[in-house]
mmCIF file of C-alpha atoms in Angstrom:
data_model
loop_
_atom_site.group_PDB
_atom_site.id
_atom_site.type_symbol
_atom_site.label_atom_id
_atom_site.label_comp_id
_atom_site.label_asym_id
_atom_site.label_seq_id
_atom_site.Cartn_x
_atom_site.Cartn_y
_atom_site.Cartn_z
ATOM 1 C CA UNK A 1 -32.344 -14.111 -12.266
ATOM 2 C CA UNK A 2 -29.381 -11.537 -12.317
ATOM 3 C CA UNK A 3 -28.947 -9.240 -15.204
ATOM 4 C CA UNK A 4 -25.889 -9.269 -17.144
ATOM 5 C CA UNK A 5 -24.675 -6.138 -15.493
ATOM 6 C CA UNK A 6 -25.479 -7.530 -12.093
ATOM 7 C CA UNK A 7 -23.378 -10.458 -12.799
ATOM 8 C CA UNK A 8 -20.464 -8.709 -13.912
ATOM 9 C CA UNK A 9 -20.774 -6.434 -10.844
ATOM 10 C CA UNK A 10 -20.897 -9.550 -8.732
ATOM 11 C CA UNK A 11 -17.953 -11.060 -10.421
ATOM 12 C CA UNK A 12 -15.778 -7.869 -9.712
ATOM 13 C CA UNK A 13 -17.198 -7.686 -6.175
ATOM 14 C CA UNK A 14 -15.917 -11.205 -5.509
ATOM 15 C CA UNK A 15 -12.756 -11.109 -7.588
ATOM 16 C CA UNK A 16 -9.949 -13.011 -6.075
ATOM 17 C CA UNK A 17 -6.497 -13.656 -7.808
ATOM 18 C CA UNK A 18 -5.766 -16.566 -6.020
ATOM 19 C CA UNK A 19 -7.290 -18.862 -8.834
ATOM 20 C CA UNK A 20 -6.505 -17.044 -12.223
ATOM 21 C CA UNK A 21 -7.866 -19.999 -14.279
ATOM 22 C CA UNK A 22 -11.190 -20.064 -12.291
ATOM 23 C CA UNK A 23 -11.703 -16.472 -12.936
ATOM 24 C CA UNK A 24 -11.079 -16.888 -16.622
ATOM 25 C CA UNK A 25 -13.570 -19.449 -16.705
ATOM 26 C CA UNK A 26 -16.158 -17.430 -14.947
ATOM 27 C CA UNK A 27 -15.620 -14.285 -16.913
ATOM 28 C CA UNK A 28 -16.059 -16.401 -20.170
ATOM 29 C CA UNK A 29 -19.409 -17.943 -18.808
ATOM 30 C CA UNK A 30 -20.687 -14.563 -18.036
ATOM 31 C CA UNK A 31 -19.601 -13.122 -21.540
ATOM 32 C CA UNK A 32 -20.709 -16.072 -23.374
ATOM 33 C CA UNK A 33 -24.231 -15.129 -22.694
ATOM 34 C CA UNK A 34 -23.983 -12.512 -25.355
ATOM 35 C CA UNK A 35 -25.731 -9.678 -23.713
ATOM 36 C CA UNK A 36 -22.920 -7.432 -24.098
ATOM 37 C CA UNK A 37 -21.087 -5.685 -27.016
ATOM 38 C CA UNK A 38 -18.010 -6.931 -28.472
ATOM 39 C CA UNK A 39 -16.130 -3.993 -27.127
ATOM 40 C CA UNK A 40 -17.430 -4.512 -23.728
ATOM 41 C CA UNK A 41 -16.452 -8.127 -23.777
ATOM 42 C CA UNK A 42 -12.706 -7.278 -24.777
ATOM 43 C CA UNK A 43 -12.873 -4.453 -22.080
ATOM 44 C CA UNK A 44 -13.906 -6.882 -19.215
ATOM 45 C CA UNK A 45 -11.429 -9.606 -20.304
ATOM 46 C CA UNK A 46 -8.723 -6.904 -20.352
ATOM 47 C CA UNK A 47 -9.780 -5.674 -17.028
ATOM 48 C CA UNK A 48 -9.445 -9.300 -15.716
ATOM 49 C CA UNK A 49 -5.773 -9.745 -17.205
ATOM 50 C CA UNK A 50 -4.830 -6.630 -15.826
ATOM 51 C CA UNK A 51 -6.545 -7.479 -12.354
ATOM 52 C CA UNK A 52 -4.336 -10.843 -12.452
ATOM 53 C CA UNK A 53 -1.076 -8.835 -13.132
ATOM 54 C CA UNK A 54 -1.057 -9.747 -16.937
ATOM 55 C CA UNK A 55 -0.604 -6.546 -18.351
ATOM 56 C CA UNK A 56 1.084 -7.777 -21.607
ATOM 57 C CA UNK A 57 -2.195 -9.624 -22.025
ATOM 58 C CA UNK A 58 -4.204 -6.774 -21.117
ATOM 59 C CA UNK A 59 -2.885 -4.352 -23.542
ATOM 60 C CA UNK A 60 -3.892 -5.536 -26.606
ATOM 61 C CA UNK A 61 -7.440 -6.182 -25.261
ATOM 62 C CA UNK A 62 -7.768 -2.820 -24.124
ATOM 63 C CA UNK A 63 -6.662 -1.363 -27.350
ATOM 64 C CA UNK A 64 -9.066 -3.769 -29.342
ATOM 65 C CA UNK A 65 -11.917 -2.535 -26.998
ATOM 66 C CA UNK A 66 -11.131 0.997 -27.770
ATOM 67 C CA UNK A 67 -11.071 0.245 -31.432
ATOM 68 C CA UNK A 68 -14.447 -1.543 -31.180
ATOM 69 C CA UNK A 69 -16.183 1.436 -29.512
ATOM 70 C CA UNK A 70 -17.172 1.559 -25.929
ATOM 71 C CA UNK A 71 -19.374 3.530 -24.250
ATOM 72 C CA UNK A 72 -18.266 7.010 -22.582
ATOM 73 C CA UNK A 73 -17.826 5.748 -19.173
ATOM 74 C CA UNK A 74 -16.040 2.432 -20.247
ATOM 75 C CA UNK A 75 -13.945 4.488 -22.762
ATOM 76 C CA UNK A 76 -12.519 6.542 -20.007
ATOM 77 C CA UNK A 77 -11.915 3.582 -17.907
ATOM 78 C CA UNK A 78 -10.202 1.720 -20.472
ATOM 79 C CA UNK A 79 -7.882 4.509 -21.372
ATOM 80 C CA UNK A 80 -6.936 4.792 -17.877
ATOM 81 C CA UNK A 81 -6.363 1.285 -17.467
ATOM 82 C CA UNK A 82 -4.581 0.937 -20.475
ATOM 83 C CA UNK A 83 -2.279 3.786 -19.507
ATOM 84 C CA UNK A 84 -1.697 1.876 -16.171
ATOM 85 C CA UNK A 85 -0.649 -1.315 -17.914
ATOM 86 C CA UNK A 86 1.695 0.436 -20.469
ATOM 87 C CA UNK A 87 3.300 2.094 -17.387
ATOM 88 C CA UNK A 88 3.708 -1.084 -15.798
ATOM 89 C CA UNK A 89 5.065 -2.443 -18.735
ATOM 90 C CA UNK A 90 7.898 0.187 -18.720
ATOM 91 C CA UNK A 91 6.225 2.005 -21.760
ATOM 92 C CA UNK A 92 5.876 5.304 -20.024
ATOM 93 C CA UNK A 93 5.968 7.460 -22.987
ATOM 94 C CA UNK A 94 2.865 5.362 -24.342
ATOM 95 C CA UNK A 95 1.268 5.758 -21.035
ATOM 96 C CA UNK A 96 1.512 9.481 -21.210
ATOM 97 C CA UNK A 97 0.355 9.797 -24.753
ATOM 98 C CA UNK A 98 -2.710 7.750 -23.910
ATOM 99 C CA UNK A 99 -3.415 9.873 -20.852
ATOM 100 C CA UNK A 100 -2.748 13.377 -22.785
ATOM 101 C CA UNK A 101 -4.521 12.550 -26.128
ATOM 102 C CA UNK A 102 -7.749 12.020 -24.770
ATOM 103 C CA UNK A 103 -10.256 14.527 -23.123
ATOM 104 C CA UNK A 104 -11.314 12.526 -19.877
ATOM 105 C CA UNK A 105 -14.709 13.280 -18.149
ATOM 106 C CA UNK A 106 -14.247 15.242 -15.034
ATOM 107 C CA UNK A 107 -14.977 12.213 -12.676
ATOM 108 C CA UNK A 108 -11.727 10.916 -14.361
ATOM 109 C CA UNK A 109 -9.404 13.892 -14.489
ATOM 110 C CA UNK A 110 -7.904 13.115 -10.987
ATOM 111 C CA UNK A 111 -7.161 9.592 -11.796
ATOM 112 C CA UNK A 112 -5.509 10.737 -15.070
ATOM 113 C CA UNK A 113 -3.532 13.355 -13.295
ATOM 114 C CA UNK A 114 -2.521 10.557 -10.694
ATOM 115 C CA UNK A 115 -1.556 7.895 -13.483
ATOM 116 C CA UNK A 116 0.522 10.513 -15.318
ATOM 117 C CA UNK A 117 2.225 11.494 -12.111
ATOM 118 C CA UNK A 118 3.499 7.864 -11.819
ATOM 119 C CA UNK A 119 4.491 7.710 -15.403
ATOM 120 C CA UNK A 120 6.379 10.724 -15.025
ATOM 121 C CA UNK A 121 8.114 9.709 -11.688
ATOM 122 C CA UNK A 122 9.177 6.515 -13.589
ATOM 123 C CA UNK A 123 10.694 8.622 -16.109
ATOM 124 C CA UNK A 124 12.751 10.359 -13.691
ATOM 125 C CA UNK A 125 10.667 13.799 -13.976
ATOM 126 C CA UNK A 126 10.043 14.291 -10.300
ATOM 127 C CA UNK A 127 9.002 17.942 -10.578
ATOM 128 C CA UNK A 128 6.380 17.352 -13.277
ATOM 129 C CA UNK A 129 5.137 14.283 -11.271
ATOM 130 C CA UNK A 130 4.662 16.264 -8.164
ATOM 131 C CA UNK A 131 2.809 18.873 -10.235
ATOM 132 C CA UNK A 132 0.407 16.294 -11.721
ATOM 133 C CA UNK A 133 -0.136 14.844 -8.230
ATOM 134 C CA UNK A 134 -1.115 18.130 -6.870
ATOM 135 C CA UNK A 135 -3.611 18.617 -9.589
ATOM 136 C CA UNK A 136 -4.868 15.021 -8.904
ATOM 137 C CA UNK A 137 -5.381 15.911 -5.275
ATOM 138 C CA UNK A 138 -7.366 19.138 -6.068
ATOM 139 C CA UNK A 139 -10.733 17.810 -5.613
ATOM 140 C CA UNK A 140 -9.892 16.751 -1.743
ATOM 141 C CA UNK A 141 -8.226 19.943 -0.990
ATOM 142 C CA UNK A 142 -11.312 21.884 0.370
ATOM 143 C CA UNK A 143 -10.367 25.033 2.044
ATOM 144 C CA UNK A 144 -6.421 24.468 0.924
ATOM 145 C CA UNK A 145 -7.357 24.409 -2.887
ATOM 146 C CA UNK A 146 -6.213 27.972 -3.379
ATOM 147 C CA UNK A 147 -2.999 27.717 -1.504
ATOM 148 C CA UNK A 148 -1.983 24.406 -3.128
ATOM 149 C CA UNK A 149 -2.861 25.891 -6.226
ATOM 150 C CA UNK A 150 -0.600 28.759 -5.778
ATOM 151 C CA UNK A 151 2.227 26.525 -4.724
ATOM 152 C CA UNK A 152 1.711 24.422 -7.869
ATOM 153 C CA UNK A 153 1.827 27.465 -10.029
ATOM 154 C CA UNK A 154 5.006 28.383 -8.398
ATOM 155 C CA UNK A 155 6.541 24.943 -9.416
ATOM 156 C CA UNK A 156 5.360 25.837 -13.070
ATOM 157 C CA UNK A 157 6.895 29.238 -12.915
ATOM 158 C CA UNK A 158 10.022 27.829 -11.466
ATOM 159 C CA UNK A 159 10.400 25.453 -14.598
ATOM 160 C CA UNK A 160 10.145 28.227 -17.083
ATOM 161 C CA UNK A 161 13.192 29.098 -18.996
#
């Protein structure tokens, strides 16, 4: 018999948005077992609505899951996914607030910078979007990290009054 975590992992591994009603039934069945916290259940439902392109349904679920108190890893994920959903709803300022008002774990900092770059681009701030994108790329730059960092610093210097 699979554990609750294994069932949720299997659900996401096999996720297919072709039949949203079936997916909602499946997630409800998994969550009905009661082996997860209310916060985690809200997070999983929010993630499903997000996956299905129903960001307006996902946002309040993400917010509720954060209010209920998620573990550290899920809190990082929920804040990133909330910001992405807000951005997709045209609420770039709210997305940026979510991304900037939380200290993300190191493993999520590149994703935070990438989502911020997208929101900034949508707002028409291409220079800051580029700067954020360069920060997001930092872990993958290898031997070019110093050079790209210097160019990013020049972008910052050019923006100073």
